[in-house]
Short mmCIF file of C-alpha atoms in Angstrom, two decimals:
data_model
loop_
_atom_site.label_atom_id
_atom_site.label_comp_id
_atom_site.label_asym_id
_atom_site.label_seq_id
_atom_site.Cartn_x
_atom_site.Cartn_y
_atom_site.Cartn_z
CA MET A 1 56.20 84.42 -144.82
CA ARG A 2 56.05 80.64 -144.76
CA GLN A 3 57.84 80.53 -148.09
CA LEU A 4 60.54 82.93 -146.88
CA LEU A 5 61.07 80.97 -143.68
CA ARG A 6 61.55 77.85 -145.79
CA ILE A 7 64.45 79.45 -147.68
CA ALA A 8 65.78 81.47 -144.74
CA PRO A 9 68.99 79.42 -144.34
CA VAL A 10 69.94 80.33 -147.90
CA ILE A 11 68.87 83.97 -148.08
CA ASP A 12 70.08 84.87 -144.58
CA ASP A 13 73.63 83.79 -145.41
CA LEU A 14 73.55 85.60 -148.75
CA GLY A 15 72.19 88.76 -147.16
CA ARG A 16 74.90 88.79 -144.52
CA LEU A 17 77.66 88.10 -147.08
CA PHE A 18 76.65 90.91 -149.47
CA SER A 19 75.78 93.35 -146.68
CA GLU A 20 79.19 92.96 -145.04
CA ALA A 21 80.77 93.67 -148.44
CA GLY A 22 78.78 96.91 -148.66
CA HIS A 23 76.23 95.74 -151.25
CA GLU A 24 72.46 95.38 -151.38
CA ILE A 25 70.88 92.12 -152.52
CA PHE A 26 67.20 91.42 -153.13
CA LEU A 27 65.08 88.37 -153.82
CA VAL A 28 63.26 89.55 -156.92
CA GLY A 29 60.89 88.95 -159.80
CA GLY A 30 59.40 85.52 -160.33
CA SER A 31 60.75 84.25 -157.02
CA VAL A 32 58.78 86.85 -155.05
CA ARG A 33 55.70 86.34 -157.21
CA ASP A 34 55.80 82.57 -156.75
CA ALA A 35 56.44 82.92 -153.00
CA LEU A 36 53.31 85.06 -152.70
CA LEU A 37 51.36 82.43 -154.68
CA GLY A 38 52.72 79.67 -152.43
CA GLU A 39 54.51 78.09 -155.39
CA LEU A 40 58.17 78.93 -154.80
CA GLY A 41 60.42 76.18 -156.12
CA HIS A 42 64.15 75.58 -155.79
CA ASP A 43 65.25 78.25 -158.30
CA LEU A 44 65.92 81.60 -156.64
CA ASP A 45 66.48 84.89 -158.48
CA PHE A 46 68.30 87.82 -156.89
CA THR A 47 69.39 91.27 -157.99
CA THR A 48 72.26 93.23 -156.45
CA SER A 49 74.20 96.46 -156.50
CA ALA A 50 77.42 94.43 -156.86
CA THR A 51 79.12 94.16 -160.24
CA PRO A 52 79.28 90.70 -161.88
CA ASP A 53 82.92 90.28 -160.82
CA GLU A 54 82.11 91.27 -157.24
CA THR A 55 79.10 88.95 -157.22
CA HIS A 56 81.19 86.04 -158.46
CA ALA A 57 83.81 86.58 -155.77
CA LEU A 58 81.14 86.72 -153.03
CA LEU A 59 79.32 83.63 -154.30
CA LYS A 60 82.58 81.66 -154.23
CA GLN A 61 82.64 82.29 -150.48
CA PHE A 62 79.03 81.07 -150.29
CA THR A 63 79.40 77.83 -152.31
CA PRO A 64 82.12 76.16 -154.43
CA ALA A 65 79.60 75.50 -157.22
CA THR A 66 79.45 78.74 -159.23
CA TRP A 67 79.50 79.66 -162.92
CA ASP A 68 79.79 82.88 -164.90
CA ILE A 69 78.28 81.83 -168.22
CA GLY A 70 75.82 84.76 -168.00
CA LYS A 71 78.42 87.29 -166.89
CA ASP A 72 78.08 89.46 -170.02
CA PHE A 73 74.43 89.94 -169.07
CA GLY A 74 75.28 90.59 -165.43
CA THR A 75 74.26 87.17 -164.13
CA ILE A 76 76.31 84.78 -162.00
CA GLY A 77 74.92 81.35 -161.12
CA ALA A 78 75.46 79.03 -158.18
CA LEU A 79 74.27 75.78 -156.60
CA LYS A 80 73.86 75.54 -152.84
CA LYS A 81 72.86 72.52 -150.76
CA SER A 82 71.06 73.38 -147.54
CA GLY A 83 68.76 71.35 -145.32
CA GLY A 84 68.70 68.43 -147.74
CA THR A 85 67.64 70.66 -150.65
CA GLN A 86 69.69 71.81 -153.62
CA TRP A 87 69.01 75.43 -154.55
CA GLN A 88 69.82 76.91 -157.95
CA ILE A 89 70.67 80.58 -157.52
CA GLU A 90 71.10 83.38 -160.05
CA VAL A 91 72.31 86.81 -158.97
CA THR A 92 72.11 89.65 -161.50
CA THR A 93 73.47 93.15 -161.23
CA PHE A 94 70.80 95.88 -161.31
CA ARG A 95 69.75 96.13 -164.95
CA ALA A 96 68.70 98.97 -167.26
CA ASP A 97 68.52 97.17 -170.64
CA VAL A 98 67.06 98.82 -173.72
CA TYR A 99 66.43 98.01 -177.40
CA ARG A 100 67.74 100.38 -180.02
CA SER A 101 65.47 100.86 -183.04
CA GLU A 102 67.88 99.07 -185.37
CA SER A 103 68.87 96.27 -183.00
CA ARG A 104 67.64 92.68 -182.82
CA LYS A 105 69.05 92.17 -179.31
CA PRO A 106 68.80 94.23 -176.12
CA GLU A 107 71.72 96.44 -175.23
CA VAL A 108 72.89 95.34 -171.80
CA ALA A 109 73.30 98.20 -169.34
CA PHE A 110 73.74 98.00 -165.58
CA GLY A 111 71.80 100.25 -163.20
CA ASP A 112 72.66 101.51 -159.74
CA THR A 113 69.36 101.35 -157.78
CA ILE A 114 66.71 98.75 -157.04
CA ASP A 115 63.96 101.19 -158.11
CA GLY A 116 65.61 101.63 -161.49
CA ASP A 117 65.85 97.86 -161.83
CA LEU A 118 62.22 97.20 -160.90
CA ILE A 119 60.72 99.79 -163.27
CA ARG A 120 62.61 98.10 -166.13
CA ARG A 121 60.97 94.74 -165.43
CA ASP A 122 58.24 93.38 -167.65
CA PHE A 123 55.15 93.33 -165.41
CA THR A 124 54.16 94.63 -162.00
CA VAL A 125 53.72 91.08 -160.65
CA ASN A 126 57.40 90.54 -161.48
CA ALA A 127 58.50 93.94 -160.13
CA MET A 128 58.39 93.16 -156.42
CA ALA A 129 61.47 92.55 -154.29
CA ILE A 130 62.51 91.58 -150.77
CA ASN A 131 65.65 93.02 -149.22
CA VAL A 132 67.50 89.88 -148.19
CA ALA A 133 69.33 91.61 -145.32
CA THR A 134 66.41 93.53 -143.77
CA LYS A 135 63.45 91.45 -145.12
CA ALA A 136 61.78 94.71 -146.22
CA PHE A 137 59.15 94.17 -148.96
CA LEU A 138 59.38 96.53 -151.96
CA ASP A 139 56.35 96.95 -154.20
CA PRO A 140 56.54 100.41 -155.80
CA TYR A 141 54.23 99.60 -158.74
CA GLY A 142 51.32 97.76 -157.10
CA GLY A 143 52.33 94.24 -158.04
CA LEU A 144 50.73 92.71 -154.95
CA ASP A 145 47.33 94.23 -155.80
CA ASP A 146 47.65 93.07 -159.42
CA LEU A 147 48.61 89.59 -158.24
CA ALA A 148 45.50 89.48 -156.03
CA ASP A 149 43.28 90.86 -158.80
CA GLY A 150 44.76 88.64 -161.53
CA ILE A 151 45.87 91.44 -163.86
CA ILE A 152 48.90 91.76 -166.15
CA ARG A 153 50.15 95.37 -166.14
CA THR A 154 53.53 97.00 -166.82
CA PRO A 155 55.47 99.04 -164.21
CA SER A 156 56.05 101.93 -166.62
CA THR A 157 53.68 102.69 -169.49
CA PRO A 158 53.27 99.67 -171.78
CA GLU A 159 54.59 101.73 -174.69
CA ILE A 160 57.87 102.34 -172.85
CA SER A 161 58.03 98.74 -171.65
CA PHE A 162 57.45 97.23 -175.09
CA SER A 163 59.83 99.71 -176.69
CA ASP A 164 62.55 98.65 -174.22
CA ASP A 165 61.95 94.98 -175.10
CA PRO A 166 59.24 94.06 -177.66
CA LEU A 167 59.45 90.40 -176.63
CA ARG A 168 57.41 91.43 -173.59
CA MET A 169 54.33 91.38 -175.82
CA LEU A 170 54.76 87.61 -176.10
CA ARG A 171 55.56 87.39 -172.40
CA ALA A 172 52.23 89.10 -171.64
CA ALA A 173 50.49 86.32 -173.54
CA ARG A 174 52.51 83.61 -171.79
CA PHE A 175 51.83 84.97 -168.31
CA ALA A 176 48.14 85.43 -169.09
CA SER A 177 47.98 81.71 -169.91
CA ARG A 178 50.32 80.47 -167.21
CA LEU A 179 48.70 82.43 -164.36
CA GLY A 180 45.17 82.57 -165.75
CA PHE A 181 45.25 86.39 -165.52
CA SER A 182 43.56 89.03 -167.67
CA VAL A 183 45.66 91.61 -169.52
CA ALA A 184 45.05 95.27 -168.70
CA PRO A 185 43.28 97.23 -171.51
CA ASP A 186 46.17 99.68 -171.93
CA VAL A 187 48.57 96.76 -172.36
CA VAL A 188 46.32 95.21 -175.03
CA ALA A 189 46.06 98.58 -176.79
CA ALA A 190 49.85 98.99 -176.80
CA MET A 191 50.26 95.48 -178.24
CA LYS A 192 47.92 96.41 -181.09
CA GLY A 193 49.70 99.67 -181.76
CA MET A 194 53.23 98.26 -181.52
CA ALA A 195 52.73 94.77 -182.99
CA ASP A 196 55.25 95.33 -185.79
CA ARG A 197 57.93 96.15 -183.21
CA ILE A 198 58.25 92.40 -182.55
CA GLU A 199 60.06 92.08 -185.89
CA ILE A 200 63.29 93.48 -184.43
CA VAL A 201 63.49 90.57 -181.96
CA SER A 202 65.60 87.60 -183.03
CA PRO A 203 63.71 84.49 -184.22
CA GLU A 204 65.43 82.43 -181.53
CA ARG A 205 63.99 84.56 -178.71
CA ILE A 206 60.53 84.62 -180.29
CA GLN A 207 60.57 80.85 -180.73
CA ALA A 208 61.59 80.27 -177.11
CA GLU A 209 58.83 82.54 -175.78
CA PHE A 210 56.17 81.12 -178.11
CA SER A 211 57.15 77.58 -177.11
CA GLY A 212 56.92 78.61 -173.46
CA LEU A 213 53.38 79.82 -174.10
CA LEU A 214 52.38 76.61 -175.92
CA LEU A 215 53.73 74.47 -173.10
CA THR A 216 51.57 76.08 -170.40
CA ASP A 217 48.58 74.13 -169.14
CA ALA A 218 46.10 76.42 -170.90
CA PRO A 219 47.71 78.33 -173.81
CA ARG A 220 44.47 79.20 -175.60
CA GLU A 221 43.96 82.66 -174.09
CA GLY A 222 47.55 83.70 -174.70
CA ILE A 223 47.50 82.53 -178.31
CA ASP A 224 44.22 84.33 -178.92
CA LEU A 225 45.67 87.52 -177.43
CA LEU A 226 48.57 87.41 -179.91
CA VAL A 227 46.15 86.92 -182.80
CA ARG A 228 43.66 89.58 -181.65
CA THR A 229 46.38 92.19 -181.25
CA GLY A 230 48.08 91.37 -184.55
CA VAL A 231 51.37 90.40 -182.91
CA ALA A 232 51.11 86.85 -184.31
CA ASP A 233 50.90 88.27 -187.87
CA HIS A 234 54.56 89.22 -187.64
CA PHE A 235 56.02 85.82 -186.81
CA ILE A 236 53.36 83.14 -187.50
CA PRO A 237 50.76 84.66 -189.88
CA GLU A 238 49.27 81.23 -190.63
CA LEU A 239 47.42 81.45 -187.30
CA SER A 240 45.54 84.65 -188.14
CA ALA A 241 44.83 83.46 -191.68
CA MET A 242 42.69 80.64 -190.29
CA GLN A 243 40.22 83.04 -188.65
CA LEU A 244 38.27 83.73 -191.82
CA GLU A 245 38.04 80.22 -193.17
CA LEU A 246 34.81 78.42 -192.27
CA ASP A 247 35.10 74.74 -191.49
CA GLU A 248 33.74 72.63 -194.34
CA HIS A 249 31.00 71.26 -192.08
CA ALA A 250 29.97 74.80 -191.01
CA ARG A 251 29.68 73.50 -187.46
CA HIS A 252 32.42 75.65 -185.97
CA LYS A 253 32.77 79.41 -185.87
CA ASP A 254 35.83 79.11 -188.11
CA VAL A 255 38.90 76.98 -188.67
CA TYR A 256 40.88 79.11 -186.22
CA GLN A 257 38.50 78.46 -183.31
CA HIS A 258 38.38 74.78 -184.28
CA SER A 259 42.19 74.67 -184.12
CA LEU A 260 42.22 76.19 -180.63
CA THR A 261 39.73 73.55 -179.51
CA VAL A 262 41.88 70.80 -181.03
CA LEU A 263 44.83 72.19 -179.05
CA ASP A 264 42.76 72.13 -175.85
CA GLN A 265 41.74 68.54 -176.46
CA ALA A 266 45.25 67.46 -177.43
CA ILE A 267 46.53 68.80 -174.10
CA GLU A 268 43.82 66.86 -172.24
CA LEU A 269 44.75 63.68 -174.11
CA GLU A 270 48.44 64.32 -173.51
CA LYS A 271 47.78 64.35 -169.77
CA ALA A 272 45.33 61.43 -169.85
CA ARG A 273 47.85 59.26 -171.71
CA GLY A 274 50.59 60.03 -169.19
CA HIS A 275 52.80 62.38 -171.26
CA GLN A 276 54.67 65.50 -170.23
CA PRO A 277 53.94 68.77 -172.11
CA ASP A 278 55.09 68.11 -175.68
CA ILE A 279 55.93 70.87 -178.15
CA VAL A 280 55.50 68.57 -181.20
CA ASN A 281 52.05 67.52 -180.04
CA ARG A 282 50.97 71.11 -179.42
CA LEU A 283 52.36 72.66 -182.59
CA ALA A 284 50.73 69.93 -184.68
CA ALA A 285 47.37 70.38 -182.96
CA LEU A 286 47.39 74.16 -183.33
CA LEU A 287 48.60 74.22 -186.95
CA HIS A 288 47.16 71.03 -188.46
CA ASP A 289 44.67 73.00 -190.61
CA ALA A 290 47.07 75.76 -191.65
CA GLY A 291 46.71 74.67 -195.28
CA LYS A 292 42.98 75.42 -195.43
CA PRO A 293 43.15 79.12 -196.37
CA ALA A 294 45.27 78.33 -199.43
CA THR A 295 43.07 75.43 -200.55
CA ARG A 296 39.62 76.89 -199.94
CA ARG A 297 37.25 76.28 -202.84
CA PHE A 298 33.48 76.61 -203.33
CA GLU A 299 31.66 73.69 -204.90
CA GLY A 300 28.04 74.79 -205.09
CA SER A 301 26.92 75.43 -201.52
CA LYS A 302 29.81 73.44 -200.07
CA VAL A 303 33.22 74.69 -199.05
CA THR A 304 36.13 72.32 -199.68
CA PHE A 305 39.78 72.26 -198.66
CA HIS A 306 41.18 69.49 -200.86
CA HIS A 307 44.81 68.52 -200.12
CA HIS A 308 45.07 71.02 -197.25
CA ASP A 309 47.03 68.37 -195.36
CA ILE A 310 49.83 68.34 -197.97
CA VAL A 311 49.79 72.11 -198.48
CA GLY A 312 49.71 72.76 -194.74
CA ALA A 313 52.66 70.46 -194.08
CA LYS A 314 54.78 72.41 -196.59
CA LEU A 315 53.70 75.80 -195.23
CA ILE A 316 54.38 74.92 -191.61
CA LYS A 317 57.68 73.23 -192.38
CA LYS A 318 58.88 76.49 -193.90
CA ARG A 319 57.45 78.58 -191.05
CA LEU A 320 58.95 76.50 -188.24
CA LYS A 321 62.34 76.55 -189.94
CA ALA A 322 62.16 80.35 -190.07
CA MET A 323 61.34 80.35 -186.35
CA THR A 324 64.51 78.27 -185.75
CA TYR A 325 62.77 75.22 -184.32
CA PRO A 326 65.07 72.17 -184.21
CA ALA A 327 65.09 70.11 -187.41
CA ALA A 328 63.63 67.08 -185.61
CA VAL A 329 60.66 69.14 -184.36
CA VAL A 330 60.05 70.61 -187.83
CA LYS A 331 60.12 67.17 -189.44
CA SER A 332 57.79 65.63 -186.86
CA VAL A 333 55.20 68.41 -186.99
CA ALA A 334 55.17 68.45 -190.80
CA LYS A 335 54.68 64.67 -190.91
CA LEU A 336 51.77 64.84 -188.46
CA ILE A 337 50.05 67.59 -190.44
CA GLU A 338 50.48 65.56 -193.62
CA LEU A 339 49.02 62.44 -191.96
CA HIS A 340 46.25 63.97 -189.86
CA LEU A 341 43.48 63.01 -192.31
CA ARG A 342 44.73 59.46 -192.91
CA PHE A 343 42.32 57.92 -190.39
CA HIS A 344 39.17 59.27 -192.05
CA GLY A 345 37.44 56.51 -193.96
CA TYR A 346 38.46 53.81 -191.50
CA GLY A 347 35.02 53.75 -189.88
CA ASP A 348 33.19 53.53 -193.21
CA GLY A 349 34.32 50.11 -194.28
CA GLY A 350 37.19 49.07 -192.09
CA TRP A 351 40.77 48.52 -193.12
CA SER A 352 42.62 45.38 -194.07
CA ASP A 353 45.56 44.30 -191.94
CA ALA A 354 47.77 45.65 -194.73
CA ALA A 355 46.16 49.08 -194.42
CA VAL A 356 46.74 49.07 -190.65
CA ARG A 357 50.39 48.11 -191.17
CA ARG A 358 50.78 50.91 -193.71
CA TYR A 359 49.28 53.42 -191.25
CA VAL A 360 51.83 52.37 -188.62
CA ARG A 361 54.69 52.32 -191.13
CA ASP A 362 53.92 55.81 -192.44
CA ALA A 363 53.53 57.25 -188.93
CA GLY A 364 56.81 55.71 -187.78
CA ASP A 365 58.06 57.29 -184.57
CA GLU A 366 55.14 59.75 -184.60
CA LEU A 367 52.46 57.09 -184.06
CA GLU A 368 51.59 58.18 -180.51
CA HIS A 369 51.51 61.84 -181.58
CA LEU A 370 49.23 60.84 -184.47
CA HIS A 371 46.91 59.00 -182.08
CA ILE A 372 46.57 62.16 -179.99
CA LEU A 373 46.16 64.53 -182.95
CA THR A 374 43.56 62.38 -184.69
CA ARG A 375 41.49 61.94 -181.54
CA ALA A 376 41.75 65.65 -180.68
CA ASP A 377 40.67 66.65 -184.20
CA CYS A 378 37.11 65.48 -183.46
CA THR A 379 35.30 68.63 -182.31
CA THR A 380 31.81 67.92 -183.65
CA ARG A 381 28.88 68.82 -181.41
CA ASN A 382 26.95 65.86 -182.82
CA ARG A 383 27.20 63.33 -179.99
CA GLN A 384 26.40 60.34 -182.17
CA LYS A 385 29.07 61.27 -184.70
CA ALA A 386 31.61 61.98 -181.96
CA THR A 387 30.90 58.63 -180.31
CA ARG A 388 31.19 56.82 -183.64
CA LEU A 389 34.54 58.45 -184.44
CA ARG A 390 35.89 57.74 -180.97
CA ARG A 391 34.89 54.09 -181.13
CA SER A 392 36.36 53.74 -184.61
CA TYR A 393 39.70 55.09 -183.48
CA GLU A 394 39.64 52.91 -180.37
CA GLU A 395 39.13 49.92 -182.66
CA LEU A 396 42.03 51.02 -184.87
CA GLU A 397 44.34 51.40 -181.86
CA TRP A 398 43.24 47.96 -180.64
CA ARG A 399 44.02 46.42 -184.03
CA ILE A 400 47.42 48.13 -184.07
CA ASP A 401 48.20 46.72 -180.63
CA GLU A 402 47.00 43.26 -181.67
CA LEU A 403 49.11 43.22 -184.83
CA ALA A 404 52.06 44.65 -182.94
CA ALA A 405 51.93 41.81 -180.46
CA GLN A 406 51.86 39.29 -183.30
CA GLU A 407 54.32 40.87 -185.70
CA GLU A 408 56.55 43.38 -183.86
CA LEU A 409 54.72 46.03 -185.83
CA GLN A 410 56.53 49.00 -184.33
CA ALA A 411 59.78 47.77 -185.90
CA LEU A 412 58.25 47.26 -189.34
CA ARG A 413 61.14 46.30 -191.62
CA PRO A 414 61.63 44.05 -194.65
CA HIS A 415 62.20 40.32 -194.18
CA LEU A 416 65.87 40.75 -195.18
CA ASP A 417 68.30 43.58 -194.54
CA GLY A 418 70.62 45.17 -197.09
CA ASP A 419 73.53 42.81 -196.45
CA GLU A 420 71.30 39.75 -196.85
CA ILE A 421 69.82 41.15 -200.07
CA MET A 422 73.29 41.64 -201.58
CA ALA A 423 74.36 38.14 -200.50
CA VAL A 424 71.26 36.46 -201.98
CA LEU A 425 71.43 38.34 -205.27
CA GLY A 426 75.23 38.52 -205.53
CA ILE A 427 75.24 42.26 -206.13
CA ARG A 428 77.19 45.22 -204.74
CA PRO A 429 75.76 48.32 -203.02
CA GLY A 430 73.74 50.43 -205.43
CA ARG A 431 70.30 51.34 -206.73
CA GLU A 432 69.20 47.72 -207.10
CA VAL A 433 69.64 47.08 -203.35
CA GLY A 434 67.29 49.97 -202.57
CA GLU A 435 64.72 48.68 -205.05
CA ALA A 436 64.86 45.20 -203.55
CA TYR A 437 64.56 46.63 -200.03
CA ARG A 438 61.44 48.61 -200.98
CA PHE A 439 59.91 45.56 -202.68
CA LEU A 440 60.37 43.45 -199.54
CA LEU A 441 59.07 46.23 -197.28
CA GLU A 442 55.91 46.55 -199.36
CA ASP A 443 55.40 42.78 -199.21
CA ARG A 444 55.92 42.87 -195.43
CA THR A 445 53.33 45.63 -195.14
CA GLU A 446 50.83 43.95 -197.43
CA ASN A 447 51.15 40.33 -196.32
CA GLY A 448 52.75 40.33 -192.90
CA PRO A 449 55.91 38.47 -191.82
CA ARG A 450 57.45 35.58 -193.77
CA GLU A 451 59.91 32.85 -192.83
CA HIS A 452 63.49 33.56 -193.89
CA ASP A 453 63.62 30.89 -196.62
CA ASP A 454 60.30 32.05 -198.03
CA ALA A 455 61.59 35.64 -198.13
CA VAL A 456 64.71 34.48 -200.00
CA ARG A 457 62.57 32.61 -202.54
CA LEU A 458 60.33 35.67 -203.03
CA LEU A 459 63.35 37.93 -203.56
CA LYS A 460 64.87 35.59 -206.15
CA GLU A 461 61.55 35.38 -208.06
CA TRP A 462 61.27 39.18 -208.07
CA TRP A 463 64.89 39.49 -209.28
CA ALA A 464 64.40 36.99 -212.05
CA ALA A 465 61.18 38.61 -213.25
CA ARG A 466 62.85 42.00 -213.15
#
């Protein structure tokens, strides 16, 4: 009630406007759920008996800031300032969407009753509504009880729900992680029986839902649900493949459980280092050992995974492209997987300044992500070993900071740029300029910065010897 009173100036006006036009309008779905949890934000979702055109006309009377970009799906949006707060509002015509067996997208269909709309929603906790005009609370499928008990259930049978929209199987995992709820046994059973149904959903929708899961505060349970039910096999099989591969130290149940722990620790580090939820960080943590199944070898009593970093980077690059992740995300995650073992060996004998520069140069813009991934990858239960690894990486970060302060390490570039190289050598753009650039960059990495005249002398000596 406190939440509803807070938004009363907005919903009262909307209720009066739609009611006078002869239409019903309800606060619905996530807005009601979040209000009951005391977490209602500034985004309000409504459903109505009005058609999209009728809704748009009514909202124009309510606020000048409206848009109809979602009109084909029955949704009209609006912004409304009230009491010093800006509310983002979406009003959708009663829905009755369904997937056809051959379709990759839902077929949009409008309904004519609130009950028909609510039974088509994904879960009971999202199938509650409040009549904006009368303030009557509608909960025909027990969503309030499920919210109190922390259970994810479907309004209709899960088989019908997942047949209507198979993406709901991923949504079950996301809500389990986001809300910290358990998933009802019949829902889990339906996910197992209908896992292959997810293949008719477009990669773009799967990617968006999977990313939403990864970006929750505690995605582990949701990810494990997708693997246990076999749903993950149909869009990211590399996850399930890691279950059977024992870690080479035999100190974890398997590589899969180790990867979930690395993800947990990466999220903790992400927060501790002051970052917002980061999809690159989380994909890299979860998938950094994806190359181990393909590289598993037995050497006597020892299991090895030689070059799993290189193999894993190639596998995941291909997988993330297929899932339609942005090119920049794909490139960053692949680079991190390829570099995630680079630190090992640092604590054994220390690195020269040149080795530290090369570490920074190879990481490039992903240096902070690499710091997080490398630290999170330590999951040993041996306290002495864990302390030694942590201290070694702290020392490496300190040395990076020290060199950066001295040498502008983050902007590691050759002593001379391409134009200066061509001027010194009297050559035109071509292969030789690239060779000279790489020579100077390697010298910068190995020996640190040089004065301009010294760099010119070095370049001329290299050119003459060449």
